[in-house]
């Protein structure tokens, strides 16, 4: 799926990190994302959690859709649309998780910051290529 020749041929946006940083960063983020889900699931609030679980699933689907669209289809504009949707879904997910567990909400903030940075990069790739 990852076409490094195509990716290496792209003009890189300012502040674009080296490729090696993405694997450890996403590993750490996925760990915190799923720990957040555990805190949310274990919170004792009586509030219905269906909306929180729905947001979590939707944002993870958007997350997993981005790479095949960007790297596989090489469709930078569509990837940008997906990551903007992801930004919105994660923001709502943070708010919903925070209502039940402050820790669950806070644990999603680094993920949100990273995908905002990734949105900047995606936009940069769109403009420069």
JSON list of N, CA, C and O in Angstrom, two decimals, residues 38-79:
[
{"chain": "A", "resi": 38, "resn": "UNK", "atom": "N", "xyz": [-10.66, 2.43, 27.24]},
{"chain": "A", "resi": 38, "resn": "UNK", "atom": "CA", "xyz": [-10.82, 1.62, 28.45]},
{"chain": "A", "resi": 38, "resn": "UNK", "atom": "C", "xyz": [-11.32, 2.49, 29.61]},
{"chain": "A", "resi": 38, "resn": "UNK", "atom": "O", "xyz": [-12.25, 2.11, 30.32]},
{"chain": "A", "resi": 39, "resn": "UNK", "atom": "N", "xyz": [-10.72, 3.67, 29.79]},
{"chain": "A", "resi": 39, "resn": "UNK", "atom": "CA", "xyz": [-11.19, 4.57, 30.85]},
{"chain": "A", "resi": 39, "resn": "UNK", "atom": "C", "xyz": [-12.65, 4.96, 30.62]},
{"chain": "A", "resi": 39, "resn": "UNK", "atom": "O", "xyz": [-13.44, 5.03, 31.57]},
{"chain": "A", "resi": 40, "resn": "UNK", "atom": "N", "xyz": [-13.01, 5.22, 29.38]},
{"chain": "A", "resi": 40, "resn": "UNK", "atom": "CA", "xyz": [-14.39, 5.58, 29.05]},
{"chain": "A", "resi": 40, "resn": "UNK", "atom": "C", "xyz": [-15.32, 4.42, 29.38]},
{"chain": "A", "resi": 40, "resn": "UNK", "atom": "O", "xyz": [-16.36, 4.61, 30.02]},
{"chain": "A", "resi": 41, "resn": "UNK", "atom": "N", "xyz": [-14.96, 3.23, 28.96]},
{"chain": "A", "resi": 41, "resn": "UNK", "atom": "CA", "xyz": [-15.80, 2.05, 29.19]},
{"chain": "A", "resi": 41, "resn": "UNK", "atom": "C", "xyz": [-15.97, 1.77, 30.68]},
{"chain": "A", "resi": 41, "resn": "UNK", "atom": "O", "xyz": [-17.04, 1.33, 31.11]},
{"chain": "A", "resi": 42, "resn": "UNK", "atom": "N", "xyz": [-14.93, 2.01, 31.46]},
{"chain": "A", "resi": 42, "resn": "UNK", "atom": "CA", "xyz": [-14.97, 1.69, 32.89]},
{"chain": "A", "resi": 42, "resn": "UNK", "atom": "C", "xyz": [-15.52, 2.82, 33.75]},
{"chain": "A", "resi": 42, "resn": "UNK", "atom": "O", "xyz": [-15.71, 2.63, 34.95]},
{"chain": "A", "resi": 43, "resn": "UNK", "atom": "N", "xyz": [-15.79, 3.98, 33.15]},
{"chain": "A", "resi": 43, "resn": "UNK", "atom": "CA", "xyz": [-16.33, 5.08, 33.96]},
{"chain": "A", "resi": 43, "resn": "UNK", "atom": "C", "xyz": [-17.70, 4.69, 34.49]},
{"chain": "A", "resi": 43, "resn": "UNK", "atom": "O", "xyz": [-18.47, 3.99, 33.84]},
{"chain": "A", "resi": 44, "resn": "UNK", "atom": "N", "xyz": [-18.00, 5.15, 35.69]},
{"chain": "A", "resi": 44, "resn": "UNK", "atom": "CA", "xyz": [-19.23, 4.74, 36.37]},
{"chain": "A", "resi": 44, "resn": "UNK", "atom": "C", "xyz": [-20.37, 5.73, 36.18]},
{"chain": "A", "resi": 44, "resn": "UNK", "atom": "O", "xyz": [-21.37, 5.63, 36.89]},
{"chain": "A", "resi": 45, "resn": "UNK", "atom": "N", "xyz": [-20.23, 6.65, 35.28]},
{"chain": "A", "resi": 45, "resn": "UNK", "atom": "CA", "xyz": [-21.30, 7.60, 35.05]},
{"chain": "A", "resi": 45, "resn": "UNK", "atom": "C", "xyz": [-22.53, 6.86, 34.52]},
{"chain": "A", "resi": 45, "resn": "UNK", "atom": "O", "xyz": [-22.41, 5.89, 33.78]},
{"chain": "A", "resi": 46, "resn": "UNK", "atom": "N", "xyz": [-23.69, 7.34, 34.88]},
{"chain": "A", "resi": 46, "resn": "UNK", "atom": "CA", "xyz": [-24.92, 6.69, 34.46]},
{"chain": "A", "resi": 46, "resn": "UNK", "atom": "C", "xyz": [-25.37, 7.12, 33.06]},
{"chain": "A", "resi": 46, "resn": "UNK", "atom": "O", "xyz": [-26.29, 6.56, 32.51]},
{"chain": "A", "resi": 47, "resn": "UNK", "atom": "N", "xyz": [-24.68, 8.10, 32.52]},
{"chain": "A", "resi": 47, "resn": "UNK", "atom": "CA", "xyz": [-25.03, 8.61, 31.19]},
{"chain": "A", "resi": 47, "resn": "UNK", "atom": "C", "xyz": [-24.87, 7.52, 30.14]},
{"chain": "A", "resi": 47, "resn": "UNK", "atom": "O", "xyz": [-23.96, 6.70, 30.18]},
{"chain": "A", "resi": 48, "resn": "UNK", "atom": "N", "xyz": [-25.76, 7.52, 29.16]},
{"chain": "A", "resi": 48, "resn": "UNK", "atom": "CA", "xyz": [-25.68, 6.57, 28.06]},
{"chain": "A", "resi": 48, "resn": "UNK", "atom": "C", "xyz": [-24.38, 6.79, 27.28]},
{"chain": "A", "resi": 48, "resn": "UNK", "atom": "O", "xyz": [-24.04, 7.93, 26.96]},
{"chain": "A", "resi": 49, "resn": "UNK", "atom": "N", "xyz": [-23.68, 5.72, 26.98]},
{"chain": "A", "resi": 49, "resn": "UNK", "atom": "CA", "xyz": [-22.38, 5.83, 26.33]},
{"chain": "A", "resi": 49, "resn": "UNK", "atom": "C", "xyz": [-22.42, 5.50, 24.83]},
{"chain": "A", "resi": 49, "resn": "UNK", "atom": "O", "xyz": [-21.38, 5.50, 24.18]},
{"chain": "A", "resi": 50, "resn": "UNK", "atom": "N", "xyz": [-23.59, 5.24, 24.28]},
{"chain": "A", "resi": 50, "resn": "UNK", "atom": "CA", "xyz": [-23.68, 4.84, 22.87]},
{"chain": "A", "resi": 50, "resn": "UNK", "atom": "C", "xyz": [-23.07, 5.88, 21.94]},
{"chain": "A", "resi": 50, "resn": "UNK", "atom": "O", "xyz": [-22.37, 5.53, 20.99]},
{"chain": "A", "resi": 51, "resn": "UNK", "atom": "N", "xyz": [-23.35, 7.15, 22.19]},
{"chain": "A", "resi": 51, "resn": "UNK", "atom": "CA", "xyz": [-22.83, 8.20, 21.32]},
{"chain": "A", "resi": 51, "resn": "UNK", "atom": "C", "xyz": [-21.30, 8.25, 21.38]},
{"chain": "A", "resi": 51, "resn": "UNK", "atom": "O", "xyz": [-20.64, 8.41, 20.35]},
{"chain": "A", "resi": 52, "resn": "UNK", "atom": "N", "xyz": [-20.73, 8.08, 22.55]},
{"chain": "A", "resi": 52, "resn": "UNK", "atom": "CA", "xyz": [-19.28, 8.06, 22.69]},
{"chain": "A", "resi": 52, "resn": "UNK", "atom": "C", "xyz": [-18.65, 6.90, 21.93]},
{"chain": "A", "resi": 52, "resn": "UNK", "atom": "O", "xyz": [-17.65, 7.07, 21.23]},
{"chain": "A", "resi": 53, "resn": "UNK", "atom": "N", "xyz": [-19.26, 5.72, 22.05]},
{"chain": "A", "resi": 53, "resn": "UNK", "atom": "CA", "xyz": [-18.76, 4.56, 21.31]},
{"chain": "A", "resi": 53, "resn": "UNK", "atom": "C", "xyz": [-18.92, 4.76, 19.80]},
{"chain": "A", "resi": 53, "resn": "UNK", "atom": "O", "xyz": [-18.03, 4.40, 19.02]},
{"chain": "A", "resi": 54, "resn": "UNK", "atom": "N", "xyz": [-20.03, 5.36, 19.39]},
{"chain": "A", "resi": 54, "resn": "UNK", "atom": "CA", "xyz": [-20.26, 5.63, 17.96]},
{"chain": "A", "resi": 54, "resn": "UNK", "atom": "C", "xyz": [-19.20, 6.58, 17.41]},
{"chain": "A", "resi": 54, "resn": "UNK", "atom": "O", "xyz": [-18.62, 6.33, 16.35]},
{"chain": "A", "resi": 55, "resn": "UNK", "atom": "N", "xyz": [-18.94, 7.65, 18.15]},
{"chain": "A", "resi": 55, "resn": "UNK", "atom": "CA", "xyz": [-17.90, 8.60, 17.72]},
{"chain": "A", "resi": 55, "resn": "UNK", "atom": "C", "xyz": [-16.54, 7.93, 17.65]},
{"chain": "A", "resi": 55, "resn": "UNK", "atom": "O", "xyz": [-15.78, 8.16, 16.70]},
{"chain": "A", "resi": 56, "resn": "UNK", "atom": "N", "xyz": [-16.25, 7.09, 18.64]},
{"chain": "A", "resi": 56, "resn": "UNK", "atom": "CA", "xyz": [-14.96, 6.40, 18.65]},
{"chain": "A", "resi": 56, "resn": "UNK", "atom": "C", "xyz": [-14.82, 5.53, 17.40]},
{"chain": "A", "resi": 56, "resn": "UNK", "atom": "O", "xyz": [-13.79, 5.56, 16.73]},
{"chain": "A", "resi": 57, "resn": "UNK", "atom": "N", "xyz": [-15.83, 4.75, 17.10]},
{"chain": "A", "resi": 57, "resn": "UNK", "atom": "CA", "xyz": [-15.78, 3.86, 15.92]},
{"chain": "A", "resi": 57, "resn": "UNK", "atom": "C", "xyz": [-15.67, 4.67, 14.64]},
{"chain": "A", "resi": 57, "resn": "UNK", "atom": "O", "xyz": [-14.85, 4.36, 13.77]},
{"chain": "A", "resi": 58, "resn": "UNK", "atom": "N", "xyz": [-16.45, 5.74, 14.52]},
{"chain": "A", "resi": 58, "resn": "UNK", "atom": "CA", "xyz": [-16.40, 6.57, 13.31]},
{"chain": "A", "resi": 58, "resn": "UNK", "atom": "C", "xyz": [-15.04, 7.22, 13.11]},
{"chain": "A", "resi": 58, "resn": "UNK", "atom": "O", "xyz": [-14.51, 7.24, 12.00]},
{"chain": "A", "resi": 59, "resn": "UNK", "atom": "N", "xyz": [-14.46, 7.73, 14.20]},
{"chain": "A", "resi": 59, "resn": "UNK", "atom": "CA", "xyz": [-13.15, 8.38, 14.04]},
{"chain": "A", "resi": 59, "resn": "UNK", "atom": "C", "xyz": [-12.07, 7.36, 13.72]},
{"chain": "A", "resi": 59, "resn": "UNK", "atom": "O", "xyz": [-11.15, 7.64, 12.97]},
{"chain": "A", "resi": 60, "resn": "UNK", "atom": "N", "xyz": [-12.18, 6.15, 14.27]},
{"chain": "A", "resi": 60, "resn": "UNK", "atom": "CA", "xyz": [-11.19, 5.12, 13.95]},
{"chain": "A", "resi": 60, "resn": "UNK", "atom": "C", "xyz": [-11.34, 4.68, 12.48]},
{"chain": "A", "resi": 60, "resn": "UNK", "atom": "O", "xyz": [-10.34, 4.44, 11.80]},
{"chain": "A", "resi": 61, "resn": "UNK", "atom": "N", "xyz": [-12.57, 4.58, 12.00]},
{"chain": "A", "resi": 61, "resn": "UNK", "atom": "CA", "xyz": [-12.78, 4.24, 10.58]},
{"chain": "A", "resi": 61, "resn": "UNK", "atom": "C", "xyz": [-12.18, 5.32, 9.68]},
{"chain": "A", "resi": 61, "resn": "UNK", "atom": "O", "xyz": [-11.52, 5.00, 8.67]},
{"chain": "A", "resi": 62, "resn": "UNK", "atom": "N", "xyz": [-12.39, 6.58, 10.03]},
{"chain": "A", "resi": 62, "resn": "UNK", "atom": "CA", "xyz": [-11.80, 7.68, 9.24]},
{"chain": "A", "resi": 62, "resn": "UNK", "atom": "C", "xyz": [-10.28, 7.62, 9.32]},
{"chain": "A", "resi": 62, "resn": "UNK", "atom": "O", "xyz": [-9.58, 7.80, 8.31]},
{"chain": "A", "resi": 63, "resn": "UNK", "atom": "N", "xyz": [-9.76, 7.32, 10.50]},
{"chain": "A", "resi": 63, "resn": "UNK", "atom": "CA", "xyz": [-8.32, 7.20, 10.69]},
{"chain": "A", "resi": 63, "resn": "UNK", "atom": "C", "xyz": [-7.75, 6.11, 9.78]},
{"chain": "A", "resi": 63, "resn": "UNK", "atom": "O", "xyz": [-6.78, 6.33, 9.06]},
{"chain": "A", "resi": 64, "resn": "UNK", "atom": "N", "xyz": [-8.37, 4.94, 9.82]},
{"chain": "A", "resi": 64, "resn": "UNK", "atom": "CA", "xyz": [-7.88, 3.82, 9.01]},
{"chain": "A", "resi": 64, "resn": "UNK", "atom": "C", "xyz": [-8.11, 4.01, 7.52]},
{"chain": "A", "resi": 64, "resn": "UNK", "atom": "O", "xyz": [-7.41, 3.40, 6.70]},
{"chain": "A", "resi": 65, "resn": "UNK", "atom": "N", "xyz": [-9.04, 4.87, 7.13]},
{"chain": "A", "resi": 65, "resn": "UNK", "atom": "CA", "xyz": [-9.31, 5.13, 5.71]},
{"chain": "A", "resi": 65, "resn": "UNK", "atom": "C", "xyz": [-8.28, 6.07, 5.09]},
{"chain": "A", "resi": 65, "resn": "UNK", "atom": "O", "xyz": [-8.04, 6.02, 3.88]},
{"chain": "A", "resi": 66, "resn": "UNK", "atom": "N", "xyz": [-7.66, 6.91, 5.91]},
{"chain": "A", "resi": 66, "resn": "UNK", "atom": "CA", "xyz": [-6.79, 7.94, 5.36]},
{"chain": "A", "resi": 66, "resn": "UNK", "atom": "C", "xyz": [-5.59, 7.37, 4.60]},
{"chain": "A", "resi": 66, "resn": "UNK", "atom": "O", "xyz": [-5.32, 7.78, 3.47]},
{"chain": "A", "resi": 67, "resn": "UNK", "atom": "N", "xyz": [-4.86, 6.45, 5.20]},
{"chain": "A", "resi": 67, "resn": "UNK", "atom": "CA", "xyz": [-3.64, 5.92, 4.57]},
{"chain": "A", "resi": 67, "resn": "UNK", "atom": "C", "xyz": [-3.88, 5.28, 3.21]},
{"chain": "A", "resi": 67, "resn": "UNK", "atom": "O", "xyz": [-3.16, 5.57, 2.25]},
{"chain": "A", "resi": 68, "resn": "UNK", "atom": "N", "xyz": [-4.89, 4.39, 3.07]},
{"chain": "A", "resi": 68, "resn": "UNK", "atom": "CA", "xyz": [-5.13, 3.82, 1.75]},
{"chain": "A", "resi": 68, "resn": "UNK", "atom": "C", "xyz": [-5.50, 4.86, 0.69]},
{"chain": "A", "resi": 68, "resn": "UNK", "atom": "O", "xyz": [-5.14, 4.72, -0.48]},
{"chain": "A", "resi": 69, "resn": "UNK", "atom": "N", "xyz": [-6.19, 5.90, 1.11]},
{"chain": "A", "resi": 69, "resn": "UNK", "atom": "CA", "xyz": [-6.57, 6.95, 0.15]},
{"chain": "A", "resi": 69, "resn": "UNK", "atom": "C", "xyz": [-5.35, 7.78, -0.23]},
{"chain": "A", "resi": 69, "resn": "UNK", "atom": "O", "xyz": [-5.12, 8.05, -1.41]},
{"chain": "A", "resi": 70, "resn": "UNK", "atom": "N", "xyz": [-4.56, 8.18, 0.75]},
{"chain": "A", "resi": 70, "resn": "UNK", "atom": "CA", "xyz": [-3.39, 9.02, 0.47]},
{"chain": "A", "resi": 70, "resn": "UNK", "atom": "C", "xyz": [-2.31, 8.23, -0.25]},
{"chain": "A", "resi": 70, "resn": "UNK", "atom": "O", "xyz": [-1.85, 8.64, -1.32]},
{"chain": "A", "resi": 71, "resn": "UNK", "atom": "N", "xyz": [-1.90, 7.11, 0.33]},
{"chain": "A", "resi": 71, "resn": "UNK", "atom": "CA", "xyz": [-0.77, 6.36, -0.23]},
{"chain": "A", "resi": 71, "resn": "UNK", "atom": "C", "xyz": [-1.18, 5.38, -1.32]},
{"chain": "A", "resi": 71, "resn": "UNK", "atom": "O", "xyz": [-0.45, 5.20, -2.29]},
{"chain": "A", "resi": 72, "resn": "UNK", "atom": "N", "xyz": [-2.32, 4.73, -1.15]},
{"chain": "A", "resi": 72, "resn": "UNK", "atom": "CA", "xyz": [-2.75, 3.73, -2.12]},
{"chain": "A", "resi": 72, "resn": "UNK", "atom": "C", "xyz": [-3.35, 4.34, -3.37]},
{"chain": "A", "resi": 72, "resn": "UNK", "atom": "O", "xyz": [-2.90, 4.10, -4.49]},
{"chain": "A", "resi": 73, "resn": "UNK", "atom": "N", "xyz": [-4.36, 5.17, -3.18]},
{"chain": "A", "resi": 73, "resn": "UNK", "atom": "CA", "xyz": [-5.02, 5.82, -4.32]},
{"chain": "A", "resi": 73, "resn": "UNK", "atom": "C", "xyz": [-4.27, 7.07, -4.79]},
{"chain": "A", "resi": 73, "resn": "UNK", "atom": "O", "xyz": [-4.55, 7.58, -5.87]},
{"chain": "A", "resi": 74, "resn": "UNK", "atom": "N", "xyz": [-3.36, 7.56, -3.93]},
{"chain": "A", "resi": 74, "resn": "UNK", "atom": "CA", "xyz": [-2.61, 8.79, -4.22]},
{"chain": "A", "resi": 74, "resn": "UNK", "atom": "C", "xyz": [-3.55, 9.96, -4.48]},
{"chain": "A", "resi": 74, "resn": "UNK", "atom": "O", "xyz": [-3.30, 10.82, -5.31]},
{"chain": "A", "resi": 75, "resn": "UNK", "atom": "N", "xyz": [-4.65, 9.95, -3.74]},
{"chain": "A", "resi": 75, "resn": "UNK", "atom": "CA", "xyz": [-5.68, 10.97, -3.90]},
{"chain": "A", "resi": 75, "resn": "UNK", "atom": "C", "xyz": [-5.56, 11.97, -2.74]},
{"chain": "A", "resi": 75, "resn": "UNK", "atom": "O", "xyz": [-6.23, 11.84, -1.72]},
{"chain": "A", "resi": 76, "resn": "UNK", "atom": "N", "xyz": [-4.73, 12.96, -2.92]},
{"chain": "A", "resi": 76, "resn": "UNK", "atom": "CA", "xyz": [-4.44, 13.91, -1.86]},
{"chain": "A", "resi": 76, "resn": "UNK", "atom": "C", "xyz": [-5.67, 14.75, -1.48]},
{"chain": "A", "resi": 76, "resn": "UNK", "atom": "O", "xyz": [-5.92, 14.94, -0.29]},
{"chain": "A", "resi": 77, "resn": "UNK", "atom": "N", "xyz": [-6.48, 15.22, -2.44]},
{"chain": "A", "resi": 77, "resn": "UNK", "atom": "CA", "xyz": [-7.67, 15.99, -2.04]},
{"chain": "A", "resi": 77, "resn": "UNK", "atom": "C", "xyz": [-8.67, 15.17, -1.23]},
{"chain": "A", "resi": 77, "resn": "UNK", "atom": "O", "xyz": [-9.21, 15.66, -0.23]},
{"chain": "A", "resi": 78, "resn": "UNK", "atom": "N", "xyz": [-8.92, 13.94, -1.63]},
{"chain": "A", "resi": 78, "resn": "UNK", "atom": "CA", "xyz": [-9.85, 13.09, -0.89]},
{"chain": "A", "resi": 78, "resn": "UNK", "atom": "C", "xyz": [-9.29, 12.75, 0.49]},
{"chain": "A", "resi": 78, "resn": "UNK", "atom": "O", "xyz": [-10.02, 12.74, 1.48]},
{"chain": "A", "resi": 79, "resn": "UNK", "atom": "N", "xyz": [-7.98, 12.53, 0.57]},
{"chain": "A", "resi": 79, "resn": "UNK", "atom": "CA", "xyz": [-7.34, 12.28, 1.86]},
{"chain": "A", "resi": 79, "resn": "UNK", "atom": "C", "xyz": [-7.51, 13.49, 2.78]},
{"chain": "A", "resi": 79, "resn": "UNK", "atom": "O", "xyz": [-7.74, 13.35, 3.98]}
]
